[in-house]
PDB file of C-alpha atoms in Angstrom:
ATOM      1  CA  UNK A   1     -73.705 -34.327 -31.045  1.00  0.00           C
ATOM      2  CA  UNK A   2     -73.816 -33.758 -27.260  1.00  0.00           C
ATOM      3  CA  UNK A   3     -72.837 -36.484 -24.907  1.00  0.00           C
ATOM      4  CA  UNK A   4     -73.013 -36.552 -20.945  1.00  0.00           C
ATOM      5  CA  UNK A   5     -70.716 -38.898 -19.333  1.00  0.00           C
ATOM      6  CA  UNK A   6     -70.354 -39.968 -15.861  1.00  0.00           C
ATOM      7  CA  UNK A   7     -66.583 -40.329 -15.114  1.00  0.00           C
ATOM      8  CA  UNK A   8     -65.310 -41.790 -11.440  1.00  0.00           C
ATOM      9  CA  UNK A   9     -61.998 -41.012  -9.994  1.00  0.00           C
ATOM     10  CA  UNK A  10     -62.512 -37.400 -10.300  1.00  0.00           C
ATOM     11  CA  UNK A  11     -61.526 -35.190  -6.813  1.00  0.00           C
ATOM     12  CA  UNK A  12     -60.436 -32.252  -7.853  1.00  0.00           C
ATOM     13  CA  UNK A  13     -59.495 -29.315  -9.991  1.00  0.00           C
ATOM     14  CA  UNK A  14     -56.605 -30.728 -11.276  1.00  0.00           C
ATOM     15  CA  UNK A  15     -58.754 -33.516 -12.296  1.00  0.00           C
ATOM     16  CA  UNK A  16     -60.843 -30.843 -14.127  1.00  0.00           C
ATOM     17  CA  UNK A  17     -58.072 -29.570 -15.960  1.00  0.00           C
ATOM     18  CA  UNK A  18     -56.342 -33.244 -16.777  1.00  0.00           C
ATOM     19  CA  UNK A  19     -59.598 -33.848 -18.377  1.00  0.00           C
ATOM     20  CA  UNK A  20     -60.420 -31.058 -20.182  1.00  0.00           C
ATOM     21  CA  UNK A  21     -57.338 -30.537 -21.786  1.00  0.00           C
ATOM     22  CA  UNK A  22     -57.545 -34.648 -22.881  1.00  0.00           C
ATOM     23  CA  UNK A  23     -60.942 -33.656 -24.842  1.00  0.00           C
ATOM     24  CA  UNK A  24     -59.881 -30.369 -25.872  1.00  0.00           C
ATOM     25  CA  UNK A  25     -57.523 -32.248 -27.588  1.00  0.00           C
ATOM     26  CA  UNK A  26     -59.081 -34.230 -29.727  1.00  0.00           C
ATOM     27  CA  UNK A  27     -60.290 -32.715 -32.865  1.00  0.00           C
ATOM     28  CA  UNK A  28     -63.856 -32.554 -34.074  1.00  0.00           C
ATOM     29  CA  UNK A  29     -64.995 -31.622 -30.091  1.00  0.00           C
ATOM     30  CA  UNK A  30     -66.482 -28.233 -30.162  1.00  0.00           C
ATOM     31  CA  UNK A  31     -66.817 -27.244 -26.027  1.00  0.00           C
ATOM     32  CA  UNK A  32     -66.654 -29.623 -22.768  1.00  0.00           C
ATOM     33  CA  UNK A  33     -67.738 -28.712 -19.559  1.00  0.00           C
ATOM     34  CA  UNK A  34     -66.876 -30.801 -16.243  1.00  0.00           C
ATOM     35  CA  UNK A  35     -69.161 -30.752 -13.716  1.00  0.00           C
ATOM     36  CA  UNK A  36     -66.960 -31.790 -10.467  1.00  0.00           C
ATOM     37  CA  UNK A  37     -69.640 -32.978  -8.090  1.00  0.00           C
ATOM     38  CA  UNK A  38     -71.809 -34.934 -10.391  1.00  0.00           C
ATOM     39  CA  UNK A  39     -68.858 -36.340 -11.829  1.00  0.00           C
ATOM     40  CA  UNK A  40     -69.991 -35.836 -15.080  1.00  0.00           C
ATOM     41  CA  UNK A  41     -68.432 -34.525 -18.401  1.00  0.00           C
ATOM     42  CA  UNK A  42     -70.513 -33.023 -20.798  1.00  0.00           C
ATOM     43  CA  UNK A  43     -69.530 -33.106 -24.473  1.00  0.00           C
ATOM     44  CA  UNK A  44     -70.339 -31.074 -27.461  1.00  0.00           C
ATOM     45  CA  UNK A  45     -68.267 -32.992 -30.853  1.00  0.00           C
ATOM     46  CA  UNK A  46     -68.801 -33.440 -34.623  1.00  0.00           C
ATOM     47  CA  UNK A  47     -68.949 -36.655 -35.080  1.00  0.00           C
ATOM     48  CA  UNK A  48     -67.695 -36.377 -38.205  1.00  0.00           C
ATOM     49  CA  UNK A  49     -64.644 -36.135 -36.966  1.00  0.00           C
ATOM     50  CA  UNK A  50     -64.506 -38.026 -33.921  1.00  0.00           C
ATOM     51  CA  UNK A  51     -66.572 -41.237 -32.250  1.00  0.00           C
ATOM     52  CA  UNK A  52     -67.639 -40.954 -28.722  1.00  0.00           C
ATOM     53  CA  UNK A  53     -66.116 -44.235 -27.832  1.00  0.00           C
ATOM     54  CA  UNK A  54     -62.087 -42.144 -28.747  1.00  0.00           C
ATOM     55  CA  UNK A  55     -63.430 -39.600 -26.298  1.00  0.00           C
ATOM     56  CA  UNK A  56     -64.271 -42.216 -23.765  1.00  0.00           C
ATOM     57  CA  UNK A  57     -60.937 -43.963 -24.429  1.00  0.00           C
ATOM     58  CA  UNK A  58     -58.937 -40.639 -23.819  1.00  0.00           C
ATOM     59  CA  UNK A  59     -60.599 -40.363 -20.434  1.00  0.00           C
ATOM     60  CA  UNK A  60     -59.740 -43.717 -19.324  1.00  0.00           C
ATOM     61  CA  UNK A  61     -56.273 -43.763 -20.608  1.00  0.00           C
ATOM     62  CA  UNK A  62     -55.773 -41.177 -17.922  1.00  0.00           C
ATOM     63  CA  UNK A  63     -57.392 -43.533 -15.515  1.00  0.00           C
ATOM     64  CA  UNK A  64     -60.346 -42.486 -14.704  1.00  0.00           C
ATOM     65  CA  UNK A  65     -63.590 -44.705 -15.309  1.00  0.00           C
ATOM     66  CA  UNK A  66     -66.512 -43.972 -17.789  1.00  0.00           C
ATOM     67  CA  UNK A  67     -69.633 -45.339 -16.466  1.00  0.00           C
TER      68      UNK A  67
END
């Protein structure tokens, strides 16, 4: 599955990295990209594995916001 998420509260590169290791993470996602100013994550996962909605609660447990 492939998911694109807008996230807010995202600056900067050590946002990018806070992020990406949060997903990375998780197992059952395959590759992440974070695209800084869109604010948007992009998410490749087996969903098998994983549910989109973990993925969105790793994100905000770090306290950023999915939109």
């Amino acid at each position: 599955m492939k998911a694109v998420l807008k996230v807010s509260g995202m600056s900067n590169s050590t946002d990018i990295r806070k992020v990406q290791s949060a997903i990375a993470s998780s197992e059952g996602v395959i590759a992440s990209e974070v695209a800084l100013e869109k604010k948007e994550v992009t998410i490749i996962y087996n969903d098998m594995y994983i549910e989109l909605e973990s993925i969105i609660d790793k994100i905000e447990d770090l306290g950023y916001t999915v939109i």
